[in-house]
Short mmCIF file of C-alpha atoms in Angstrom, two decimals:
data_model
loop_
_atom_site.label_atom_id
_atom_site.label_comp_id
_atom_site.label_asym_id
_atom_site.label_seq_id
_atom_site.Cartn_x
_atom_site.Cartn_y
_atom_site.Cartn_z
CA UNK A 1 -149.25 127.31 170.82
CA UNK A 2 -152.50 128.64 169.24
CA UNK A 3 -155.11 130.17 171.51
CA UNK A 4 -158.57 128.72 172.05
CA UNK A 5 -160.29 131.32 169.87
CA UNK A 6 -157.81 130.71 167.04
CA UNK A 7 -158.35 126.94 167.27
CA UNK A 8 -162.15 127.41 167.28
CA UNK A 9 -161.99 129.61 164.16
CA UNK A 10 -159.89 127.01 162.31
CA UNK A 11 -162.22 124.21 163.38
CA UNK A 12 -165.28 126.09 162.16
CA UNK A 13 -163.65 126.66 158.76
CA UNK A 14 -162.80 122.98 158.44
CA UNK A 15 -166.36 121.98 159.40
CA UNK A 16 -167.75 124.47 156.85
CA UNK A 17 -165.49 123.00 154.18
CA UNK A 18 -166.69 119.47 155.00
CA UNK A 19 -170.33 120.55 154.71
CA UNK A 20 -169.65 122.06 151.27
CA UNK A 21 -168.24 118.83 149.81
CA UNK A 22 -171.54 117.23 148.60
CA UNK A 23 -172.30 120.31 146.48
CA UNK A 24 -168.77 120.36 145.12
CA UNK A 25 -169.02 116.69 144.23
CA UNK A 26 -172.01 117.51 142.01
CA UNK A 27 -170.00 120.31 140.38
CA UNK A 28 -167.13 117.92 139.71
CA UNK A 29 -169.49 115.43 138.03
CA UNK A 30 -170.99 118.22 135.91
CA UNK A 31 -167.51 119.41 134.88
CA UNK A 32 -166.56 115.84 133.93
CA UNK A 33 -169.68 115.54 131.73
CA UNK A 34 -168.91 118.87 130.02
CA UNK A 35 -165.30 117.82 129.38
CA UNK A 36 -166.42 114.50 127.93
CA UNK A 37 -168.84 116.32 125.64
CA UNK A 38 -166.09 118.66 124.45
CA UNK A 39 -163.57 115.84 123.93
CA UNK A 40 -162.79 114.81 120.38
CA UNK A 41 -160.63 112.49 118.34
CA UNK A 42 -157.32 113.70 116.85
CA UNK A 43 -158.33 115.78 113.79
CA UNK A 44 -155.39 114.54 111.62
CA UNK A 45 -155.38 117.86 109.82
CA UNK A 46 -156.99 121.29 110.08
CA UNK A 47 -155.35 123.28 112.84
CA UNK A 48 -153.05 120.32 113.38
CA UNK A 49 -150.93 121.50 110.47
CA UNK A 50 -150.48 124.83 112.24
CA UNK A 51 -149.30 122.84 115.27
CA UNK A 52 -146.81 121.06 112.99
CA UNK A 53 -145.64 124.43 111.64
CA UNK A 54 -145.25 125.74 115.18
CA UNK A 55 -143.28 122.67 116.26
CA UNK A 56 -141.14 122.97 113.10
CA UNK A 57 -140.21 126.54 114.11
CA UNK A 58 -139.60 125.42 117.71
CA UNK A 59 -137.06 122.82 116.54
CA UNK A 60 -135.35 125.48 114.42
CA UNK A 61 -135.16 127.94 117.33
CA UNK A 62 -133.97 125.29 119.81
CA UNK A 63 -132.04 122.42 118.22
CA UNK A 64 -130.73 124.30 115.15
CA UNK A 65 -129.62 127.30 117.21
CA UNK A 66 -127.92 124.93 119.68
CA UNK A 67 -125.95 123.34 116.83
CA UNK A 68 -124.99 126.78 115.50
CA UNK A 69 -123.44 127.73 118.85
CA UNK A 70 -120.45 125.61 117.81
CA UNK A 71 -119.76 128.21 115.07
CA UNK A 72 -118.83 130.66 117.84
CA UNK A 73 -116.19 128.22 119.17
CA UNK A 74 -113.15 129.81 117.51
CA UNK A 75 -114.39 133.33 118.28
CA UNK A 76 -114.81 132.56 122.00
CA UNK A 77 -111.48 130.77 122.17
CA UNK A 78 -109.64 133.66 120.52
CA UNK A 79 -111.36 136.45 122.45
CA UNK A 80 -111.08 134.89 125.92
CA UNK A 81 -107.73 133.14 125.21
CA UNK A 82 -108.88 129.79 126.65
CA UNK A 83 -108.10 126.21 125.63
CA UNK A 84 -110.34 123.78 123.75
CA UNK A 85 -111.67 121.98 126.82
CA UNK A 86 -112.93 125.07 128.68
CA UNK A 87 -114.47 126.58 125.54
CA UNK A 88 -116.19 123.32 124.57
CA UNK A 89 -118.11 123.31 127.86
CA UNK A 90 -120.41 126.07 126.56
CA UNK A 91 -122.00 123.83 123.92
CA UNK A 92 -122.07 120.85 126.30
CA UNK A 93 -123.86 122.83 129.03
CA UNK A 94 -126.60 124.24 126.78
CA UNK A 95 -127.25 120.80 125.23
CA UNK A 96 -127.20 119.02 128.59
CA UNK A 97 -129.43 121.57 130.38
CA UNK A 98 -131.96 121.38 127.52
CA UNK A 99 -132.31 117.63 127.99
CA UNK A 100 -131.97 117.55 131.80
CA UNK A 101 -134.77 120.10 132.26
CA UNK A 102 -137.13 118.53 129.71
CA UNK A 103 -139.32 117.04 132.50
CA UNK A 104 -139.66 120.57 133.92
CA UNK A 105 -141.05 121.70 130.58
CA UNK A 106 -143.61 118.88 130.71
CA UNK A 107 -144.67 119.80 134.26
CA UNK A 108 -145.13 123.49 133.34
CA UNK A 109 -147.18 122.65 130.24
CA UNK A 110 -149.32 120.12 132.15
CA UNK A 111 -150.12 122.40 135.09
CA UNK A 112 -150.38 125.73 133.22
CA UNK A 113 -150.63 125.20 129.46
CA UNK A 114 -148.43 124.39 126.50
CA UNK A 115 -148.82 127.97 125.29
CA UNK A 116 -147.61 129.48 128.57
CA UNK A 117 -144.69 127.05 128.81
CA UNK A 118 -143.37 127.74 125.31
CA UNK A 119 -143.79 131.52 125.64
CA UNK A 120 -141.97 131.50 128.98
CA UNK A 121 -139.21 129.37 127.48
CA UNK A 122 -138.87 131.76 124.55
CA UNK A 123 -138.43 134.72 126.89
CA UNK A 124 -135.80 132.88 128.97
CA UNK A 125 -133.85 131.67 125.92
CA UNK A 126 -133.89 135.12 124.31
CA UNK A 127 -132.78 136.72 127.58
CA UNK A 128 -129.89 134.27 127.85
CA UNK A 129 -128.65 134.99 124.32
CA UNK A 130 -128.96 138.76 124.73
CA UNK A 131 -127.10 138.72 128.06
CA UNK A 132 -124.41 136.53 126.45
CA UNK A 133 -123.60 139.36 124.04
CA UNK A 134 -122.38 141.36 127.07
CA UNK A 135 -120.27 138.54 128.57
CA UNK A 136 -116.79 139.39 129.86
CA UNK A 137 -115.61 135.85 130.63
CA UNK A 138 -116.36 132.22 129.83
CA UNK A 139 -118.02 131.81 133.23
CA UNK A 140 -120.59 134.41 132.22
CA UNK A 141 -121.25 132.42 129.04
CA UNK A 142 -121.62 129.22 131.07
CA UNK A 143 -124.42 130.89 133.06
CA UNK A 144 -126.20 132.90 130.34
CA UNK A 145 -125.66 130.99 127.10
CA UNK A 146 -125.40 127.60 128.82
CA UNK A 147 -127.84 127.46 131.74
CA UNK A 148 -130.38 130.23 131.03
CA UNK A 149 -130.72 129.59 127.29
CA UNK A 150 -130.73 125.81 127.83
CA UNK A 151 -133.51 126.14 130.42
CA UNK A 152 -135.59 128.21 127.99
CA UNK A 153 -135.14 125.61 125.24
CA UNK A 154 -136.17 122.85 127.67
CA UNK A 155 -139.48 124.59 128.43
CA UNK A 156 -140.27 124.70 124.68
CA UNK A 157 -139.00 121.47 123.15
CA UNK A 158 -140.88 118.51 124.66
CA UNK A 159 -144.30 120.30 125.07
CA UNK A 160 -144.27 121.33 121.38
CA UNK A 161 -143.48 117.78 120.26
CA UNK A 162 -146.21 116.37 122.53
CA UNK A 163 -148.81 118.70 120.99
CA UNK A 164 -148.21 117.19 117.53
CA UNK A 165 -149.05 113.75 118.95
CA UNK A 166 -152.38 115.05 120.27
CA UNK A 167 -153.50 116.44 116.90
CA UNK A 168 -152.51 113.44 114.75
CA UNK A 169 -153.25 109.72 114.82
CA UNK A 170 -153.32 108.22 111.31
CA UNK A 171 -150.60 110.52 109.93
CA UNK A 172 -148.65 110.88 113.17
CA UNK A 173 -145.29 109.69 111.80
CA UNK A 174 -145.50 112.04 108.80
CA UNK A 175 -146.43 114.98 111.05
CA UNK A 176 -143.50 114.23 113.35
CA UNK A 177 -141.19 113.86 110.34
CA UNK A 178 -142.06 117.35 109.09
CA UNK A 179 -141.88 118.88 112.57
CA UNK A 180 -138.55 117.28 113.50
CA UNK A 181 -136.95 118.19 110.16
CA UNK A 182 -136.70 121.76 111.45
CA UNK A 183 -133.48 120.79 113.20
CA UNK A 184 -131.69 119.81 109.97
CA UNK A 185 -133.25 122.49 107.76
CA UNK A 186 -132.58 125.17 110.38
CA UNK A 187 -128.95 124.13 110.72
CA UNK A 188 -128.52 124.10 106.93
CA UNK A 189 -129.88 127.67 106.65
CA UNK A 190 -128.68 129.22 109.92
CA UNK A 191 -125.06 128.02 109.79
CA UNK A 192 -123.94 130.28 106.90
CA UNK A 193 -126.18 133.10 108.15
CA UNK A 194 -124.59 133.01 111.63
CA UNK A 195 -121.11 132.96 110.08
CA UNK A 196 -122.04 136.03 108.00
CA UNK A 197 -123.41 137.81 111.10
CA UNK A 198 -120.16 137.14 112.98
CA UNK A 199 -118.13 138.60 110.09
CA UNK A 200 -120.35 141.70 109.85
CA UNK A 201 -121.23 142.44 113.50
CA UNK A 202 -118.70 140.36 115.56
CA UNK A 203 -119.77 137.54 117.88
CA UNK A 204 -121.50 139.96 120.26
CA UNK A 205 -123.73 141.37 117.53
CA UNK A 206 -124.47 137.89 116.20
CA UNK A 207 -125.61 136.69 119.65
CA UNK A 208 -127.79 139.79 120.05
CA UNK A 209 -129.51 139.14 116.71
CA UNK A 210 -129.97 135.44 117.58
CA UNK A 211 -131.62 136.56 120.82
CA UNK A 212 -134.18 138.52 118.82
CA UNK A 213 -134.68 135.59 116.44
CA UNK A 214 -135.36 133.16 119.29
CA UNK A 215 -138.19 135.43 120.50
CA UNK A 216 -140.19 133.82 117.67
CA UNK A 217 -140.72 130.98 120.16
CA UNK A 218 -143.40 133.18 121.75
CA UNK A 219 -145.24 133.24 118.41
CA UNK A 220 -144.90 129.45 118.17
CA UNK A 221 -146.38 129.14 121.67
CA UNK A 222 -149.41 131.19 120.64
CA UNK A 223 -150.15 128.63 117.89
CA UNK A 224 -150.40 125.72 120.35
CA UNK A 225 -154.18 125.68 120.74
CA UNK A 226 -155.13 123.15 123.48
CA UNK A 227 -157.28 120.15 122.60
CA UNK A 228 -159.12 117.61 124.79
CA UNK A 229 -159.07 114.08 123.41
CA UNK A 230 -161.38 111.18 124.18
CA UNK A 231 -158.41 109.34 125.65
CA UNK A 232 -157.96 112.22 128.10
CA UNK A 233 -161.52 112.28 129.47
CA UNK A 234 -160.36 111.40 133.00
CA UNK A 235 -157.57 113.95 133.10
CA UNK A 236 -159.66 117.17 133.17
CA UNK A 237 -161.69 115.77 136.05
CA UNK A 238 -158.54 114.93 137.99
CA UNK A 239 -157.13 118.39 137.26
CA UNK A 240 -160.40 119.99 138.44
CA UNK A 241 -160.19 118.00 141.68
CA UNK A 242 -156.62 119.21 142.24
CA UNK A 243 -157.61 122.83 141.56
CA UNK A 244 -160.60 122.57 143.88
CA UNK A 245 -158.45 121.14 146.64
CA UNK A 246 -155.94 123.99 146.24
CA UNK A 247 -158.77 126.54 146.55
CA UNK A 248 -160.02 124.77 149.67
CA UNK A 249 -156.54 124.84 151.17
CA UNK A 250 -156.39 128.61 150.70
CA UNK A 251 -159.65 129.04 152.63
CA UNK A 252 -158.29 127.09 155.60
CA UNK A 253 -155.68 128.79 157.79
CA UNK A 254 -152.23 128.57 156.15
CA UNK A 255 -150.66 128.03 159.57
CA UNK A 256 -152.49 124.78 160.19
CA UNK A 257 -150.34 121.66 160.15
CA UNK A 258 -153.30 119.84 158.64
CA UNK A 259 -153.23 122.25 155.70
CA UNK A 260 -149.51 121.72 155.05
CA UNK A 261 -149.86 117.95 155.17
CA UNK A 262 -152.88 118.12 152.89
CA UNK A 263 -151.03 120.31 150.37
CA UNK A 264 -148.12 117.88 150.25
CA UNK A 265 -150.50 114.96 149.74
CA UNK A 266 -152.31 116.76 146.91
CA UNK A 267 -149.03 117.60 145.14
CA UNK A 268 -147.74 114.04 145.46
CA UNK A 269 -151.05 112.70 144.15
CA UNK A 270 -150.94 114.95 141.05
CA UNK A 271 -147.33 114.05 140.27
CA UNK A 272 -148.05 110.36 140.82
CA UNK A 273 -150.88 110.52 138.28
CA UNK A 274 -148.68 112.33 135.73
CA UNK A 275 -145.71 109.96 136.05
CA UNK A 276 -147.46 106.66 136.73
CA UNK A 277 -146.01 105.36 133.43
CA UNK A 278 -142.59 105.13 135.13
CA UNK A 279 -143.76 101.88 136.74
CA UNK A 280 -144.65 100.31 133.38
CA UNK A 281 -142.20 97.56 132.43
CA UNK A 282 -142.38 98.52 128.73
CA UNK A 283 -141.36 102.11 129.51
CA UNK A 284 -138.49 100.96 131.74
CA UNK A 285 -137.11 98.86 128.88
CA UNK A 286 -137.52 101.83 126.50
CA UNK A 287 -135.68 104.09 128.95
CA UNK A 288 -132.71 101.70 129.19
CA UNK A 289 -132.54 101.35 125.41
CA UNK A 290 -132.65 105.15 125.01
CA UNK A 291 -129.55 105.46 127.20
CA UNK A 292 -127.55 103.13 124.93
CA UNK A 293 -128.94 104.69 121.75
CA UNK A 294 -128.10 108.24 122.91
CA UNK A 295 -124.57 107.15 123.82
CA UNK A 296 -123.97 105.82 120.33
CA UNK A 297 -125.49 108.57 118.20
CA UNK A 298 -123.62 111.58 119.60
CA UNK A 299 -119.85 111.00 118.96
CA UNK A 300 -120.12 110.77 115.16
CA UNK A 301 -121.13 114.43 114.83
CA UNK A 302 -117.99 115.36 116.79
CA UNK A 303 -115.45 112.98 115.26
CA UNK A 304 -116.53 112.42 111.62
CA UNK A 305 -114.53 115.41 110.35
CA UNK A 306 -111.36 114.58 112.39
CA UNK A 307 -111.58 110.94 111.24
CA UNK A 308 -111.94 111.99 107.59
CA UNK A 309 -108.90 114.27 107.93
CA UNK A 310 -106.90 111.42 109.51
CA UNK A 311 -107.47 109.17 106.47
CA UNK A 312 -106.32 111.84 104.00
CA UNK A 313 -109.54 113.66 103.08
CA UNK A 314 -109.14 117.42 102.60
CA UNK A 315 -110.78 120.01 104.88
CA UNK A 316 -113.36 121.02 102.27
CA UNK A 317 -114.27 117.42 101.52
CA UNK A 318 -114.60 116.63 105.24
CA UNK A 319 -116.95 119.59 105.68
CA UNK A 320 -118.87 118.34 102.64
CA UNK A 321 -119.45 115.02 104.46
CA UNK A 322 -121.11 116.87 107.33
CA UNK A 323 -123.30 118.79 104.88
CA UNK A 324 -124.39 115.52 103.28
CA UNK A 325 -125.16 114.11 106.71
CA UNK A 326 -127.37 117.10 107.55
CA UNK A 327 -129.29 117.16 104.24
CA UNK A 328 -129.94 113.41 104.19
CA UNK A 329 -131.03 113.63 107.83
CA UNK A 330 -133.84 115.99 106.69
CA UNK A 331 -134.87 113.55 103.94
CA UNK A 332 -134.94 110.72 106.47
CA UNK A 333 -137.16 112.75 108.81
CA UNK A 334 -139.85 113.33 106.21
CA UNK A 335 -139.74 110.27 103.93
CA UNK A 336 -139.42 107.65 106.67
CA UNK A 337 -142.30 109.27 108.54
CA UNK A 338 -144.40 109.18 105.36
CA UNK A 339 -143.46 105.54 104.63
CA UNK A 340 -144.30 104.27 108.11
CA UNK A 341 -147.72 105.94 107.89
CA UNK A 342 -148.62 103.80 104.86
CA UNK A 343 -151.13 101.03 105.45
CA UNK A 344 -148.57 98.28 104.87
CA UNK A 345 -146.21 99.62 107.58
CA UNK A 346 -148.68 101.34 109.93
CA UNK A 347 -148.75 98.40 112.35
CA UNK A 348 -144.97 97.94 112.20
CA UNK A 349 -143.74 101.40 113.24
CA UNK A 350 -142.14 99.89 116.36
CA UNK A 351 -140.19 97.42 114.18
CA UNK A 352 -139.20 100.23 111.79
CA UNK A 353 -137.74 102.16 114.74
CA UNK A 354 -135.69 99.13 115.79
CA UNK A 355 -134.50 98.66 112.19
CA UNK A 356 -133.38 102.30 111.88
CA UNK A 357 -131.43 102.25 115.16
CA UNK A 358 -129.83 98.91 114.26
CA UNK A 359 -128.80 100.18 110.80
CA UNK A 360 -127.02 103.16 112.33
CA UNK A 361 -125.18 100.74 114.61
CA UNK A 362 -124.08 98.64 111.60
CA UNK A 363 -122.87 101.80 109.85
CA UNK A 364 -120.65 102.51 112.86
CA UNK A 365 -119.14 99.00 112.66
CA UNK A 366 -118.26 99.49 108.99
CA UNK A 367 -116.80 102.99 109.42
CA UNK A 368 -113.22 101.97 110.42
CA UNK A 369 -112.91 100.13 107.07
CA UNK A 370 -113.93 103.21 105.03
CA UNK A 371 -110.77 105.25 104.39
CA UNK A 372 -111.47 107.30 101.29
CA UNK A 373 -113.97 109.94 100.19
CA UNK A 374 -115.86 107.68 97.71
CA UNK A 375 -116.53 105.25 100.58
CA UNK A 376 -117.34 107.89 103.22
CA UNK A 377 -119.99 109.60 101.06
CA UNK A 378 -122.30 106.51 101.01
CA UNK A 379 -121.69 106.14 104.74
CA UNK A 380 -122.82 109.73 105.39
CA UNK A 381 -125.94 109.17 103.27
CA UNK A 382 -126.89 105.91 105.01
CA UNK A 383 -126.17 107.04 108.55
CA UNK A 384 -127.85 110.43 108.02
CA UNK A 385 -131.01 108.85 106.58
CA UNK A 386 -131.54 106.36 109.39
CA UNK A 387 -130.57 108.94 112.01
CA UNK A 388 -133.41 111.15 110.79
CA UNK A 389 -135.67 108.08 110.60
CA UNK A 390 -135.43 106.93 114.21
CA UNK A 391 -135.52 110.51 115.57
CA UNK A 392 -138.90 110.89 113.87
CA UNK A 393 -140.22 107.67 115.40
CA UNK A 394 -139.13 108.28 119.02
CA UNK A 395 -142.37 110.18 119.89
CA UNK A 396 -144.42 107.60 117.95
CA UNK A 397 -142.93 104.66 119.86
CA UNK A 398 -143.34 106.54 123.16
CA UNK A 399 -147.02 107.17 122.37
CA UNK A 400 -147.54 103.49 121.61
CA UNK A 401 -146.21 102.58 125.07
CA UNK A 402 -147.70 105.27 127.37
CA UNK A 403 -150.64 106.61 125.33
CA UNK A 404 -151.54 110.17 124.38
CA UNK A 405 -152.57 111.20 127.90
CA UNK A 406 -149.07 110.88 129.39
CA UNK A 407 -147.15 111.74 126.21
CA UNK A 408 -145.91 115.17 127.34
CA UNK A 409 -144.53 113.85 130.66
CA UNK A 410 -143.10 110.73 129.00
CA UNK A 411 -141.28 112.73 126.32
CA UNK A 412 -139.83 114.92 129.04
CA UNK A 413 -138.36 111.82 130.68
CA UNK A 414 -137.17 110.39 127.35
CA UNK A 415 -135.27 113.57 126.41
CA UNK A 416 -133.99 113.83 130.00
CA UNK A 417 -132.38 110.41 129.49
CA UNK A 418 -130.45 111.80 126.49
CA UNK A 419 -128.61 114.30 128.69
CA UNK A 420 -125.99 112.16 130.43
CA UNK A 421 -124.98 110.10 127.34
CA UNK A 422 -124.71 113.31 125.30
CA UNK A 423 -122.42 114.74 127.99
CA UNK A 424 -120.10 111.75 128.53
CA UNK A 425 -119.95 109.91 125.18
CA UNK A 426 -117.73 112.40 123.25
CA UNK A 427 -115.11 112.57 126.05
CA UNK A 428 -115.09 108.77 126.37
CA UNK A 429 -114.64 108.41 122.61
CA UNK A 430 -111.83 111.00 122.72
CA UNK A 431 -110.12 109.08 125.53
CA UNK A 432 -110.28 105.87 123.48
CA UNK A 433 -108.75 107.68 120.51
CA UNK A 434 -105.92 109.06 122.67
CA UNK A 435 -105.32 105.67 124.31
CA UNK A 436 -105.40 103.43 121.23
CA UNK A 437 -104.13 105.91 118.64
CA UNK A 438 -107.04 105.19 116.26
CA UNK A 439 -110.79 105.73 115.97
CA UNK A 440 -111.63 102.03 115.65
CA UNK A 441 -112.37 101.31 119.33
CA UNK A 442 -114.48 104.46 119.72
CA UNK A 443 -116.61 103.71 116.64
CA UNK A 444 -117.03 100.03 117.51
CA UNK A 445 -118.22 100.88 121.03
CA UNK A 446 -120.80 103.33 119.64
CA UNK A 447 -121.97 100.78 117.07
CA UNK A 448 -122.43 97.96 119.56
CA UNK A 449 -124.21 100.37 121.90
CA UNK A 450 -126.83 101.23 119.26
CA UNK A 451 -127.24 97.60 118.18
CA UNK A 452 -127.75 96.57 121.81
CA UNK A 453 -130.42 99.27 122.15
CA UNK A 454 -132.30 97.84 119.17
CA UNK A 455 -131.91 94.19 120.23
CA UNK A 456 -133.04 94.96 123.80
CA UNK A 457 -136.32 96.54 122.64
CA UNK A 458 -136.91 93.79 120.09
CA UNK A 459 -136.33 91.02 122.64
CA UNK A 460 -138.68 92.70 125.14
CA UNK A 461 -141.44 92.99 122.53
CA UNK A 462 -140.96 89.35 121.45
CA UNK A 463 -141.06 88.12 125.05
CA UNK A 464 -144.28 90.06 125.71
CA UNK A 465 -146.00 88.54 122.68
CA UNK A 466 -144.89 85.03 123.65
CA UNK A 467 -146.38 85.47 127.13
CA UNK A 468 -149.63 86.81 125.71
CA UNK A 469 -149.92 83.86 123.31
CA UNK A 470 -149.18 81.44 126.13
CA UNK A 471 -151.88 82.95 128.35
CA UNK A 472 -154.45 82.80 125.54
CA UNK A 473 -153.63 79.15 124.92
CA UNK A 474 -153.91 78.29 128.64
CA UNK A 475 -157.24 80.11 128.91
CA UNK A 476 -158.71 78.20 125.95
CA UNK A 477 -157.38 74.89 127.25
CA UNK A 478 -158.88 75.38 130.71
CA UNK A 479 -162.33 76.43 129.43
CA UNK A 480 -163.20 76.78 125.73
CA UNK A 481 -165.98 79.22 126.64
CA UNK A 482 -163.51 81.69 128.10
CA UNK A 483 -161.94 84.53 126.14
CA UNK A 484 -158.74 86.21 127.38
CA UNK A 485 -158.36 89.95 127.67
CA UNK A 486 -155.72 92.04 129.38
CA UNK A 487 -155.74 95.11 131.55
CA UNK A 488 -152.28 96.47 132.30
CA UNK A 489 -150.16 93.62 133.61
CA UNK A 490 -153.03 91.37 134.79
CA UNK A 491 -154.70 88.78 132.58
CA UNK A 492 -158.46 88.16 132.89
CA UNK A 493 -160.74 85.54 131.41
CA UNK A 494 -164.25 86.64 130.44
CA UNK A 495 -167.11 84.17 130.06
CA UNK A 496 -168.95 84.29 126.77
CA UNK A 497 -172.23 83.50 128.46
CA UNK A 498 -173.98 86.24 130.40
CA UNK A 499 -174.78 86.04 134.05
CA UNK A 500 -178.47 85.11 134.16
CA UNK A 501 -179.16 87.19 137.24
CA UNK A 502 -177.49 90.49 136.33
CA UNK A 503 -177.13 90.19 132.55
CA UNK A 504 -173.44 91.16 132.65
CA UNK A 505 -170.26 89.30 131.63
CA UNK A 506 -168.41 87.57 134.44
CA UNK A 507 -164.70 88.45 134.64
CA UNK A 508 -162.33 86.38 136.75
CA UNK A 509 -158.58 86.77 137.13
CA UNK A 510 -156.43 83.98 135.79
CA UNK A 511 -154.41 82.90 138.85
CA UNK A 512 -150.67 82.86 138.71
CA UNK A 513 -150.25 84.61 135.35
CA UNK A 514 -148.98 88.06 134.56
CA UNK A 515 -147.87 89.84 131.41
CA UNK A 516 -144.96 91.54 133.10
#
């Protein structure tokens, strides 16, 4: 129990802090005014293209390198004399950890900066690859190449993609198309290079060189110059309040129970502000659809080559199908982003996303009927194009739902939702193949999963528009002088005539109606 003198000292510090609050309130208002003055609209060019270049390199160093880890599969299996299942866990772990820890990357970039987060991630990923070159068992690779490298990639991926959305508005889809194409282009270039490195320096030397290559993430992080947008004018003030409260907590005795409770409240408040979009009905529907979409898109990249071999296609021709898939994926990234930025499609980017996901689902449904190379080549072109198309539009659709302010946190959650489907869908598809003796059931399940994802989002958007139209009609019927406007999930009617006493519009809630 604290002594009387100790209690008196703590009390005096708390009283001093309370007396300082009026002055601090003035400082907070001044800081808010300065931040508003510095805020700007997305430049849609200028340094934004350097952000796109940085994000392009980030996708090469993260997603392309992750895909190239599968090239080490035979080398690991031969050296450690393990079976397919245990060796395959290496790729699954690094991919899963990258997606599972994506929200952590958003938190680091929000509370520190995007630059610090990406640089830290680059150091972790490089350390993981370098330590992997000294591995003596698969368990060491699980920890270094799987967990440590995956964690580093997670700190880089979603913050870099979010920065592109802050620098572009009119040409956002095109910017994302160029940035996201790094995954396909990087795989196309790195795959033969990694194979050559393995032949020249063994798998240990190849991992060591990849570790040095991934250090370029630190350079990419340095390019991510922060920007304050007009949409974000409340965020700097909230961040300043949180920082001020943390400084005040340090001045009060750290042993005080009041201090601990206060610190917990401040942390919860900050996190609640960052992730308030989780309560939005539109984002919940998007999250559910992402789960079904991620389940469907993953198995094809695992089972296209085995399926082609099972219908009589040669090994070289089956590998050629995967090359076509990768190259057309790059074309889909860039061209679909450019097309949806045109004036005729600018307002229909959401619909274009639904169309691309649905087309990939239809391709899956047709795949069991395609049993020759001349039929599988058009399939690879179509599926690859629309796969690149919807990947480009995922950040665009997310921005449309949550806004630019919460984009980094929202993308962290969206990529987090990819983790579990990526982990379980290939084994489930493999079990269906073993059980039924054919690939038909596995491909049909993936196809229906992607179609359901598209239909779910489309139905939710249609239902929302029908409710909005209904509310506008009811408002006009009840009083022709009233105009309807919405704020979140609540509908308001605003009188056209001004209040004679105050000279301001009168807003009244429409009882019994909600948009959600």
